[in-house]
Short mmCIF file of C-alpha atoms in Angstrom, two decimals:
data_model
loop_
_atom_site.label_atom_id
_atom_site.label_comp_id
_atom_site.label_asym_id
_atom_site.label_seq_id
_atom_site.Cartn_x
_atom_site.Cartn_y
_atom_site.Cartn_z
CA TYR A 1 -14.70 25.10 -27.83
CA ALA A 2 -14.38 21.53 -30.35
CA GLN A 3 -16.12 19.56 -27.23
CA SER A 4 -19.60 21.90 -27.57
CA ILE A 5 -19.45 21.91 -31.70
CA GLY A 6 -19.12 18.06 -31.79
CA GLY A 7 -21.29 15.73 -32.49
CA ALA A 8 -21.70 12.01 -30.97
CA ASP A 9 -20.50 9.42 -32.48
CA ARG A 10 -17.40 11.17 -34.49
CA VAL A 11 -14.34 11.76 -34.43
CA LEU A 12 -12.88 15.99 -35.50
CA GLU A 13 -9.67 17.53 -36.43
CA VAL A 14 -9.63 20.77 -35.18
CA SER A 15 -7.07 23.45 -37.35
CA LEU A 16 -5.50 25.90 -35.35
CA GLY A 17 -4.37 27.59 -38.37
CA VAL A 18 -6.39 31.06 -39.51
CA SER A 19 -7.34 30.59 -43.14
CA GLU A 20 -8.24 34.01 -45.55
CA GLN A 21 -12.09 32.93 -45.31
CA MET A 22 -12.43 33.11 -41.43
CA LEU A 23 -10.34 35.99 -41.39
CA LYS A 24 -12.13 38.26 -43.58
CA ARG A 25 -15.59 36.73 -41.28
CA GLY A 26 -13.41 37.41 -37.99
CA GLN A 27 -12.20 41.15 -39.11
CA LYS A 28 -15.81 41.52 -40.54
CA LEU A 29 -17.21 41.39 -37.28
CA LEU A 30 -15.07 43.06 -35.33
CA ASN A 31 -15.62 45.99 -37.40
CA LYS A 32 -18.86 45.61 -36.30
CA ALA A 33 -18.20 45.48 -33.46
CA LYS A 34 -16.16 48.85 -33.46
CA LYS A 35 -19.10 50.30 -35.13
CA LYS A 36 -20.81 49.97 -31.57
CA SER A 37 -18.08 50.73 -29.24
CA SER A 38 -14.85 51.98 -29.19
CA GLU A 39 -13.52 50.40 -25.94
CA GLY A 40 -11.09 47.39 -25.95
CA ALA A 41 -10.46 47.09 -29.70
CA GLU A 42 -7.22 45.57 -29.60
CA GLU A 43 -8.34 42.75 -27.58
CA ARG A 44 -11.15 42.29 -29.06
CA GLU A 45 -8.71 42.22 -32.77
CA GLN A 46 -6.22 39.87 -30.67
CA HIS A 47 -9.35 37.94 -30.49
CA ALA A 48 -9.91 37.36 -33.79
CA ARG A 49 -7.18 36.67 -34.75
CA LEU A 50 -6.51 33.64 -32.40
CA GLY A 51 -10.29 32.67 -31.49
CA ASN A 52 -11.56 31.63 -28.12
CA LEU A 53 -15.31 30.81 -27.11
CA GLU A 54 -16.45 34.51 -27.27
CA TYR A 55 -15.01 35.17 -30.72
CA PRO A 56 -14.97 31.33 -32.30
CA TRP A 57 -15.28 32.46 -35.87
CA PRO A 58 -11.09 31.74 -36.80
CA ALA A 59 -11.17 27.60 -36.09
CA GLU A 60 -12.14 25.36 -39.02
CA VAL A 61 -13.82 21.70 -37.65
CA ARG A 62 -14.41 18.81 -40.07
CA THR A 63 -15.51 15.16 -40.31
CA LEU A 64 -12.77 13.10 -40.45
CA PHE A 65 -14.89 9.65 -40.18
CA LYS A 66 -18.15 8.30 -38.13
CA VAL A 67 -18.19 5.42 -36.11
CA LYS A 68 -21.14 3.17 -34.68
CA GLY A 69 -20.82 4.43 -30.61
CA ARG A 70 -17.76 5.77 -29.35
CA ASN A 71 -14.69 4.21 -27.30
CA GLU A 72 -10.39 4.42 -26.59
CA LEU A 73 -8.98 6.69 -29.47
CA ALA A 74 -5.28 7.20 -29.89
CA VAL A 75 -3.19 8.88 -32.19
CA GLY A 76 0.11 7.92 -33.77
CA ALA A 77 2.73 9.11 -36.45
CA CYS A 78 4.14 5.36 -37.41
CA GLY A 79 7.07 6.54 -38.51
CA GLY A 80 5.81 8.82 -40.78
CA LEU A 81 5.18 5.86 -43.35
CA GLY A 82 2.13 6.88 -45.63
CA GLY A 83 2.12 10.55 -44.88
CA GLY A 84 0.53 10.32 -41.56
CA PRO A 85 -0.50 10.48 -38.45
CA TYR A 86 -2.96 8.13 -38.06
CA VAL A 87 -5.67 7.59 -36.01
CA ALA A 88 -7.45 4.33 -34.77
CA THR A 89 -9.99 4.10 -32.71
CA ILE A 90 -12.82 0.95 -31.38
CA SER A 91 -16.32 0.46 -31.65
CA GLY A 92 -17.78 -2.75 -30.16
CA PRO A 93 -15.84 -5.49 -32.05
CA TRP A 94 -14.62 -3.40 -35.13
CA MET A 95 -11.54 -1.14 -35.13
CA THR A 96 -11.57 1.60 -37.63
CA ALA A 97 -8.14 3.19 -38.62
CA TYR A 98 -7.79 6.73 -40.54
CA ASN A 99 -5.00 7.86 -42.35
CA VAL A 100 -5.09 12.03 -41.95
CA ALA A 101 -2.91 12.98 -44.82
CA THR A 102 -4.27 10.42 -47.43
CA LYS A 103 -7.84 10.57 -45.86
CA GLY A 104 -8.37 6.88 -46.22
CA THR A 105 -9.96 4.36 -43.58
CA LEU A 106 -9.25 0.99 -43.02
CA ILE A 107 -12.44 -1.08 -40.71
CA LEU A 108 -11.17 -4.13 -39.64
CA GLN A 109 -13.78 -6.72 -38.82
CA ARG A 110 -13.80 -10.31 -36.80
CA GLY A 111 -15.77 -13.07 -37.51
CA LYS A 112 -19.21 -13.71 -35.53
CA GLU A 113 -17.05 -16.53 -34.31
CA VAL A 114 -14.31 -14.54 -32.51
CA ARG A 115 -16.31 -11.29 -31.86
CA THR A 116 -15.47 -9.69 -28.61
CA GLN A 117 -15.85 -6.46 -27.50
CA LEU A 118 -12.73 -4.46 -27.58
CA LEU A 119 -11.84 -2.25 -24.89
CA GLY A 120 -8.39 -0.49 -25.44
CA VAL A 121 -6.53 0.67 -28.99
CA ALA A 122 -2.94 2.23 -29.44
CA VAL A 123 -0.65 3.35 -32.40
CA SER A 124 2.67 2.17 -32.77
CA PRO A 125 4.66 5.20 -33.27
CA SER A 126 7.09 3.71 -35.44
CA GLU A 127 5.35 1.08 -37.77
CA LEU A 128 2.26 0.72 -39.21
CA ILE A 129 0.71 -1.48 -36.61
CA ALA A 130 -2.15 -0.89 -34.28
CA ALA A 131 -2.83 -3.04 -31.14
CA THR A 132 -6.50 -3.75 -29.35
CA ALA A 133 -7.48 -5.55 -26.15
CA ASN A 134 -10.55 -7.02 -25.48
CA ASP A 135 -12.89 -8.02 -22.58
CA SER A 136 -10.85 -11.52 -22.55
CA GLY A 137 -7.78 -10.29 -21.59
CA LYS A 138 -6.33 -10.89 -24.95
CA ILE A 139 -3.95 -8.21 -27.07
CA HIS A 140 -4.02 -8.44 -30.77
CA LEU A 141 -1.48 -7.09 -33.23
CA TRP A 142 -2.78 -5.62 -36.62
CA ARG A 143 -0.85 -4.32 -39.60
CA LEU A 144 -2.19 -1.19 -41.08
CA ASP A 145 -0.62 -1.53 -44.91
CA GLU A 146 -3.84 -0.86 -46.16
CA LEU A 147 -3.60 2.71 -45.43
CA MET A 148 -0.54 3.36 -47.64
CA PRO A 149 -0.67 5.18 -50.28
CA ALA A 150 -0.96 3.49 -53.89
CA PRO A 151 2.52 3.40 -56.11
CA PRO A 152 2.42 7.00 -57.65
CA LYS A 153 1.35 6.31 -61.72
CA GLN A 154 3.56 7.87 -64.23
CA LYS A 155 2.81 11.01 -66.12
CA PRO A 156 2.52 11.58 -69.37
CA GLY A 157 5.97 11.66 -71.03
CA GLY A 158 7.24 8.96 -68.90
CA VAL A 159 7.89 11.40 -66.04
CA VAL A 160 7.74 10.09 -62.40
CA PRO A 161 5.69 12.36 -60.26
CA THR A 162 7.39 13.57 -56.95
CA SER A 163 6.46 12.03 -53.32
CA ALA A 164 4.49 15.12 -53.12
CA ASP A 165 2.62 15.13 -55.51
CA ALA A 166 2.12 11.26 -54.81
CA ALA A 167 0.77 12.33 -51.60
CA HIS A 168 -1.40 15.08 -52.93
CA ALA A 169 -3.18 12.71 -55.03
CA SER A 170 -3.72 9.50 -52.86
CA ALA A 171 -5.25 12.78 -50.30
CA ASP A 172 -8.04 13.08 -52.89
CA ASP A 173 -9.13 9.47 -52.99
CA GLY A 174 -10.60 8.83 -49.41
CA ALA A 175 -11.14 5.39 -50.07
CA THR A 176 -12.62 3.19 -47.48
CA VAL A 177 -11.62 -0.38 -47.21
CA PHE A 178 -13.20 -2.79 -45.26
CA SER A 179 -10.80 -5.85 -43.81
CA ARG A 180 -11.09 -9.84 -42.50
CA ALA A 181 -7.25 -9.92 -42.16
CA PRO A 182 -6.00 -12.12 -39.29
CA PRO A 183 -4.06 -10.52 -37.05
CA LEU A 184 -0.67 -10.03 -36.99
CA ARG A 185 0.39 -11.48 -33.38
CA GLU A 186 -1.73 -12.38 -30.32
CA LEU A 187 -0.93 -11.57 -26.88
CA HIS A 188 -2.63 -13.57 -24.55
CA TRP A 189 -1.29 -13.09 -20.50
CA HIS A 190 -4.59 -11.27 -18.99
CA ALA A 191 -7.42 -13.65 -17.50
CA GLN A 192 -9.58 -10.62 -17.11
CA ARG A 193 -10.80 -7.84 -19.37
CA LEU A 194 -7.80 -4.89 -20.55
CA SER A 195 -8.40 -1.73 -21.32
CA ALA A 196 -4.93 -0.09 -20.50
CA LEU A 197 -2.57 -0.06 -23.71
CA THR A 198 0.47 1.88 -24.73
CA PHE A 199 3.64 1.41 -27.15
CA SER A 200 6.82 2.71 -26.00
CA SER A 201 8.80 5.92 -27.81
CA ASP A 202 10.26 3.19 -30.40
CA GLY A 203 7.49 0.92 -30.35
CA ALA A 204 9.83 -1.67 -29.40
CA TYR A 205 7.41 -3.12 -26.51
CA LEU A 206 4.13 -3.06 -25.74
CA PHE A 207 2.69 -2.53 -21.99
CA SER A 208 -0.61 -3.18 -20.89
CA ALA A 209 -2.22 -3.45 -17.61
CA GLY A 210 -5.59 -4.27 -16.26
CA LYS A 211 -7.71 -5.78 -13.34
CA GLU A 212 -5.10 -8.00 -12.19
CA GLY A 213 -2.99 -4.89 -11.05
CA VAL A 214 0.00 -6.01 -12.85
CA LEU A 215 1.73 -4.12 -15.90
CA VAL A 216 3.53 -6.20 -18.63
CA TYR A 217 5.99 -5.36 -20.61
CA TRP A 218 5.65 -7.20 -24.29
CA ALA A 219 8.09 -7.28 -26.84
CA THR A 220 6.29 -6.11 -30.04
CA HIS A 221 8.69 -8.86 -32.54
CA ALA A 222 9.67 -11.37 -30.04
CA ALA A 223 8.50 -13.71 -27.03
CA GLU A 224 10.28 -11.40 -24.32
CA ARG A 225 7.96 -10.26 -21.55
CA ALA A 226 7.85 -8.74 -18.31
CA PHE A 227 5.94 -8.09 -15.63
CA LEU A 228 5.48 -5.59 -12.93
CA PRO A 229 2.56 -7.23 -10.27
CA ARG A 230 1.19 -5.81 -7.11
CA LEU A 231 0.33 -2.37 -8.07
CA GLY A 232 -2.55 -2.47 -5.48
CA ALA A 233 -5.27 -1.56 -7.58
CA PRO A 234 -6.95 -2.63 -11.04
CA MET A 235 -5.78 -0.77 -13.80
CA SER A 236 -8.05 1.90 -16.13
CA GLY A 237 -5.38 3.73 -18.18
CA ILE A 238 -2.01 4.39 -19.50
CA VAL A 239 0.02 7.33 -21.18
CA PRO A 240 3.83 6.77 -21.66
CA SER A 241 5.92 10.13 -21.30
CA ALA A 242 7.70 11.96 -24.15
CA ASP A 243 10.81 10.65 -23.84
CA GLY A 244 9.64 7.04 -23.28
CA SER A 245 11.35 6.77 -19.71
CA ALA A 246 8.03 6.60 -17.42
CA LEU A 247 4.54 5.40 -17.85
CA ALA A 248 1.65 7.06 -15.93
CA LEU A 249 -1.20 4.61 -14.82
CA ARG A 250 -4.08 5.48 -13.82
CA GLY A 251 -5.65 3.29 -11.07
CA THR A 252 -9.77 2.57 -10.23
CA ASP A 253 -8.20 3.63 -6.74
CA ASN A 254 -8.26 7.30 -7.61
CA ALA A 255 -4.39 6.91 -7.59
CA LEU A 256 -1.37 7.85 -10.44
CA ARG A 257 1.32 6.00 -10.64
CA ILE A 258 4.28 6.90 -12.39
CA ILE A 259 6.40 4.04 -13.19
CA ASN A 260 10.12 3.86 -13.78
CA VAL A 261 10.08 1.87 -16.95
CA ALA A 262 13.96 0.52 -17.74
CA SER A 263 13.83 -0.37 -13.55
CA ARG A 264 10.44 -1.51 -13.37
CA THR A 265 9.73 -0.11 -10.30
CA VAL A 266 6.75 2.83 -8.82
CA SER A 267 9.08 5.68 -7.91
CA ARG A 268 6.23 7.90 -7.21
CA THR A 269 2.21 7.61 -6.32
CA ILE A 270 0.10 10.30 -5.86
CA HIS A 271 -3.05 10.14 -4.31
CA GLY A 272 -6.73 10.84 -4.96
CA LEU A 273 -9.74 10.70 -2.67
CA ARG A 274 -11.00 7.43 -2.49
CA ARG A 275 -14.87 6.70 -3.24
CA ALA A 276 -16.62 5.58 0.24
CA THR A 277 -19.47 5.37 2.46
CA ALA A 278 -18.55 5.91 5.95
CA MET A 279 -16.33 8.04 7.41
CA LEU A 280 -15.23 8.76 10.87
CA ALA A 281 -12.96 11.63 12.13
CA ASP A 282 -9.88 11.06 13.50
CA ALA A 283 -8.88 14.27 15.97
CA ARG A 284 -4.96 13.32 16.58
CA LEU A 285 -4.61 13.71 12.66
CA ASN A 286 -6.93 16.14 12.50
CA CYS A 287 -8.39 14.80 9.53
CA VAL A 288 -11.16 12.16 8.65
CA MET A 289 -10.96 7.90 7.52
CA VAL A 290 -12.83 7.13 5.25
CA TYR A 291 -13.84 3.34 4.21
CA GLY A 292 -15.96 1.35 2.60
CA ALA A 293 -17.26 0.59 -1.06
CA GLY A 294 -15.03 1.80 -3.71
CA ALA A 295 -12.52 1.96 -1.04
CA ASN A 296 -12.73 -1.75 -0.92
CA ALA A 297 -10.34 -3.21 2.02
CA THR A 298 -8.10 0.21 2.32
CA LEU A 299 -8.82 2.60 4.77
CA GLN A 300 -7.64 6.13 4.26
CA TRP A 301 -6.94 9.19 6.53
CA TRP A 302 -7.90 12.34 4.55
CA ALA A 303 -7.12 15.70 4.98
CA PRO A 304 -9.88 18.53 4.41
CA ARG A 305 -8.02 21.32 4.26
CA ALA A 306 -4.97 20.17 2.85
CA ASP A 307 -6.56 18.17 0.07
CA ALA A 308 -3.96 15.31 0.71
CA GLN A 309 -3.96 11.84 2.18
CA MET A 310 -2.09 11.04 5.43
CA LEU A 311 -2.12 7.85 6.27
CA SER A 312 -3.65 4.85 4.48
CA LEU A 313 -4.11 1.43 5.96
CA GLN A 314 -4.66 -2.15 3.47
CA ALA A 315 -6.76 -3.70 6.13
CA ALA A 316 -6.88 -6.53 3.86
CA PRO A 317 -4.30 -7.60 1.68
CA THR A 318 -6.03 -9.64 -1.43
CA ASN A 319 -5.00 -11.18 -4.74
CA LEU A 320 -6.84 -9.31 -7.50
CA SER A 321 -7.05 -11.92 -10.03
CA GLY A 322 -9.96 -13.67 -8.20
CA SER A 323 -9.36 -17.07 -10.49
CA LEU A 324 -12.20 -19.02 -7.93
CA PRO A 325 -15.68 -18.82 -9.67
CA ALA A 326 -18.35 -17.03 -7.00
CA VAL A 327 -21.43 -17.49 -5.17
CA GLY A 328 -24.15 -15.43 -5.74
CA THR A 329 -26.94 -14.66 -3.62
CA ASP A 330 -29.14 -16.99 -5.89
CA GLN A 331 -26.83 -20.04 -4.61
CA ARG A 332 -25.47 -20.57 -8.23
CA ARG A 333 -22.02 -21.15 -8.82
CA ARG A 334 -20.31 -19.01 -11.83
CA SER A 335 -18.18 -20.43 -14.40
CA TYR A 336 -14.58 -19.54 -14.69
CA ARG A 337 -14.78 -17.43 -17.80
CA ASP A 338 -17.89 -14.95 -16.85
CA THR A 339 -16.20 -15.01 -13.19
CA ALA A 340 -13.13 -13.61 -14.64
CA ALA A 341 -14.85 -11.31 -17.59
CA ALA A 342 -16.88 -9.97 -14.52
CA GLY A 343 -14.03 -9.26 -12.58
CA GLY A 344 -13.15 -12.07 -10.42
CA THR A 345 -14.76 -13.05 -7.50
CA ALA A 346 -16.24 -10.61 -4.61
CA ALA A 347 -13.53 -8.60 -3.42
CA LEU A 348 -12.83 -7.64 0.30
CA CYS A 349 -14.58 -4.62 2.09
CA VAL A 350 -14.28 -3.14 5.14
CA THR A 351 -18.09 -2.74 6.01
CA HIS A 352 -17.62 -0.98 9.90
CA ALA A 353 -14.94 0.42 11.49
CA ALA A 354 -14.27 2.18 14.89
CA LEU A 355 -11.17 4.46 16.67
CA SER A 356 -10.87 5.15 20.01
CA ARG A 357 -11.10 8.47 21.46
CA ASP A 358 -6.79 8.83 21.12
CA ALA A 359 -6.87 7.94 17.43
CA GLN A 360 -4.44 4.66 18.92
CA GLN A 361 -6.72 1.59 18.66
CA LEU A 362 -8.42 0.79 15.61
CA LEU A 363 -11.21 -1.82 14.99
CA THR A 364 -12.25 -2.90 11.81
CA LEU A 365 -14.68 -5.77 10.45
CA GLU A 366 -14.04 -6.69 6.80
CA SER A 367 -16.76 -8.67 4.68
CA ARG A 368 -17.01 -10.84 1.14
CA ALA A 369 -20.64 -10.60 0.12
CA ASP A 370 -20.28 -13.63 -2.37
CA ALA A 371 -17.70 -15.61 -1.03
CA GLU A 372 -16.67 -18.81 -2.73
CA LEU A 373 -16.13 -20.56 0.81
CA ARG A 374 -18.55 -18.98 2.32
CA GLN A 375 -16.28 -17.04 5.21
CA HIS A 376 -18.06 -13.67 5.42
CA THR A 377 -16.51 -11.53 8.01
CA CYS A 378 -13.48 -11.30 10.15
CA LEU A 379 -12.99 -8.77 12.91
CA LYS A 380 -9.27 -7.23 13.65
CA PHE A 381 -7.78 -4.98 16.04
CA TRP A 382 -5.22 -2.61 15.36
CA SER A 383 -2.88 -0.61 17.53
CA LEU A 384 -0.47 2.44 16.45
CA LYS A 385 2.84 2.49 16.81
CA GLU A 386 5.74 4.99 14.92
CA ASN A 387 3.02 6.02 12.94
CA THR A 388 1.75 2.48 11.50
CA TRP A 389 -0.70 0.13 12.46
CA SER A 390 0.00 -3.08 13.61
CA LEU A 391 -2.11 -6.11 13.75
CA VAL A 392 -2.91 -7.44 17.43
CA THR A 393 -5.44 -9.59 17.11
CA ARG A 394 -8.18 -11.59 14.81
CA VAL A 395 -11.04 -12.75 15.03
CA PRO A 396 -13.08 -14.78 12.33
CA GLN A 397 -16.66 -14.34 12.25
CA PRO A 398 -17.45 -12.57 15.41
CA HIS A 399 -21.30 -12.99 14.59
CA ALA A 400 -22.96 -15.46 13.42
CA ALA A 401 -25.34 -12.68 11.53
CA GLU A 402 -24.10 -10.09 9.94
CA VAL A 403 -22.62 -7.30 12.40
CA THR A 404 -24.73 -4.04 12.41
CA ALA A 405 -22.36 -1.90 14.45
CA LEU A 406 -19.03 -1.57 16.00
CA GLU A 407 -18.14 1.04 18.97
CA PHE A 408 -15.62 1.80 21.56
CA HIS A 409 -15.62 2.47 24.99
CA PRO A 410 -15.03 6.69 25.40
CA THR A 411 -12.35 6.05 28.37
CA LEU A 412 -11.74 2.09 28.93
CA LEU A 413 -9.72 0.28 26.71
CA LEU A 414 -12.71 -1.66 25.44
CA ALA A 415 -15.10 -2.53 22.32
CA LEU A 416 -18.44 -3.37 21.38
CA SER A 417 -19.61 -5.79 18.56
CA ALA A 418 -23.76 -6.10 17.78
CA GLY A 419 -25.18 -8.44 15.08
CA ARG A 420 -28.33 -9.54 13.97
CA ASP A 421 -28.12 -12.81 15.78
CA ALA A 422 -29.65 -10.46 18.46
CA LYS A 423 -26.10 -10.15 20.31
CA PHE A 424 -23.36 -7.76 21.23
CA LYS A 425 -20.35 -8.60 22.62
CA LEU A 426 -17.74 -6.82 24.48
CA TRP A 427 -14.05 -6.74 23.95
CA GLU A 428 -11.51 -6.22 26.18
CA GLY A 429 -8.02 -5.55 25.86
CA ARG A 430 -5.71 -6.62 28.31
CA ALA A 431 -1.84 -6.91 28.61
CA PRO A 432 -0.36 -10.20 28.02
CA ALA A 433 1.00 -11.86 30.75
CA ALA A 434 5.10 -10.81 31.14
CA ALA A 435 8.00 -12.78 32.71
CA PRO A 436 8.63 -12.05 36.12
CA PRO A 437 11.50 -9.37 36.41
CA PRO A 438 14.76 -10.09 37.10
CA PRO A 439 16.14 -9.35 40.60
CA ASP A 440 18.68 -7.50 39.48
CA ALA A 441 16.47 -5.33 37.37
CA ASP A 442 17.22 -1.20 37.68
CA ALA A 443 13.95 1.28 37.15
CA ALA A 444 14.27 1.41 33.44
CA GLN A 445 13.38 -2.33 32.85
CA LEU A 446 10.80 -2.62 35.28
CA ALA A 447 9.26 0.44 33.77
CA THR A 448 8.95 -1.50 30.47
CA LEU A 449 6.93 -4.19 31.27
CA GLY A 450 3.66 -4.35 30.53
CA SER A 451 4.29 -2.19 27.27
CA ALA A 452 3.50 -4.83 24.97
CA PRO A 453 0.34 -4.59 22.32
CA PHE A 454 -2.70 -5.45 24.21
CA ALA A 455 -4.49 -8.77 23.48
CA VAL A 456 -8.38 -9.40 23.12
CA ALA A 457 -10.30 -10.99 25.63
CA THR A 458 -14.29 -11.50 24.85
CA ALA A 459 -17.62 -11.95 27.16
CA GLU A 460 -20.56 -13.05 25.92
CA PRO A 461 -24.18 -12.44 27.68
CA GLN A 462 -24.81 -15.37 30.16
CA PRO A 463 -27.95 -17.65 29.75
CA ALA A 464 -30.98 -16.20 31.82
CA GLU A 465 -31.03 -16.77 35.42
CA THR A 466 -34.23 -16.93 37.72
CA GLY A 467 -33.82 -15.63 41.09
CA PRO A 468 -35.42 -13.25 43.54
CA LEU A 469 -35.83 -10.27 41.98
CA GLY A 470 -36.71 -12.40 38.29
CA ALA A 471 -35.50 -13.09 35.12
CA GLY A 472 -32.09 -11.25 33.89
CA ALA A 473 -28.75 -11.49 32.22
CA ARG A 474 -25.50 -10.67 33.25
CA LEU A 475 -21.74 -10.12 31.86
#
């Protein structure tokens, strides 16, 4: 209901209480409804008391403040200082904080020389402190003392007013303060844009995560920090639990990771369906394998009926930092700062994949379109053992041009690749040479010979020959 009536670029407060005016209005409308039909009178009366989409009159909505544009929003108690609670939001290079009790507004402005786009904001639960994160990976801590109510003035006759009187008096002011004060602290470890930011339940620590796939623990008033690396994907959101013992991280791979704060470990990962551009059917698991595009170099086996992930394979583990400059399609090298702000170098992506009919062999082709080392593609052969994919061999640059197709033979252990270099190649699996069996080998030992993973041999079209039957090519 609040989303349907809320205007753009506004922060709203919704009261769940029912005022006398709204109750009279609801009763009036209820009486009109009773005259039209006596059916469901009790249900309508209950709706009129609580309010819903059909009978929304008891709800009260008022505008707190307006901002240019809209972005992240944070709410915190700040230890109850100044009456609280506090609402903070960011818009471009500005941060706006609002004290709900006193109706005071604080707008923090940066100078033109240090203006960067703010991407995340958090409010401390114990102090009048807010944290912001920008697109260069920097975190700033800000004091919100301007939102504290003014000291109470003495009443006539030398009587000091109570705290309730002071809060009531400050709430009527609703002043807006513009501040250019420097930040309390600057924290910088992230090299890329940062948007996931939150405080611990006691305000002693600040947690941040970004495109590097690393969770960073910051001490709010000390130089101490700790890390939880290799989360597997860039992070876009973070939420603490009510008791502060766990964190929920939202990744760009459509997965939620539950973090144990004390042990700095991932206690659970809840996978969702990745964004992909291609899929293959896996008859063994009765599911589909998706890859490409947003899935990057990860293959995911997804069961549509169960709506759950069955298996996952990271075909090309990479470092998410992307510190090297990239070479674009225009052959111009990017600067380190621009590359880091944009997310680093181009990520590896599985562009083609093929499964054998028994789903025991897998063929993947990974590509990096704008690689700084110009190593574009790599062909990898995988074999399934104990429900785990193991890499058999890899072939860098299998073709001199873009690979357009991969396919397995329906009955033989034979794979085919084709490229824009006007060539196709056959890749044959062969058992590796084994040592001769010992003279006293029994039947069980002889049966295990030749059970090692398959090696790969390749055959290319030979040059054309001219014979009695004319020109032709042979393998």
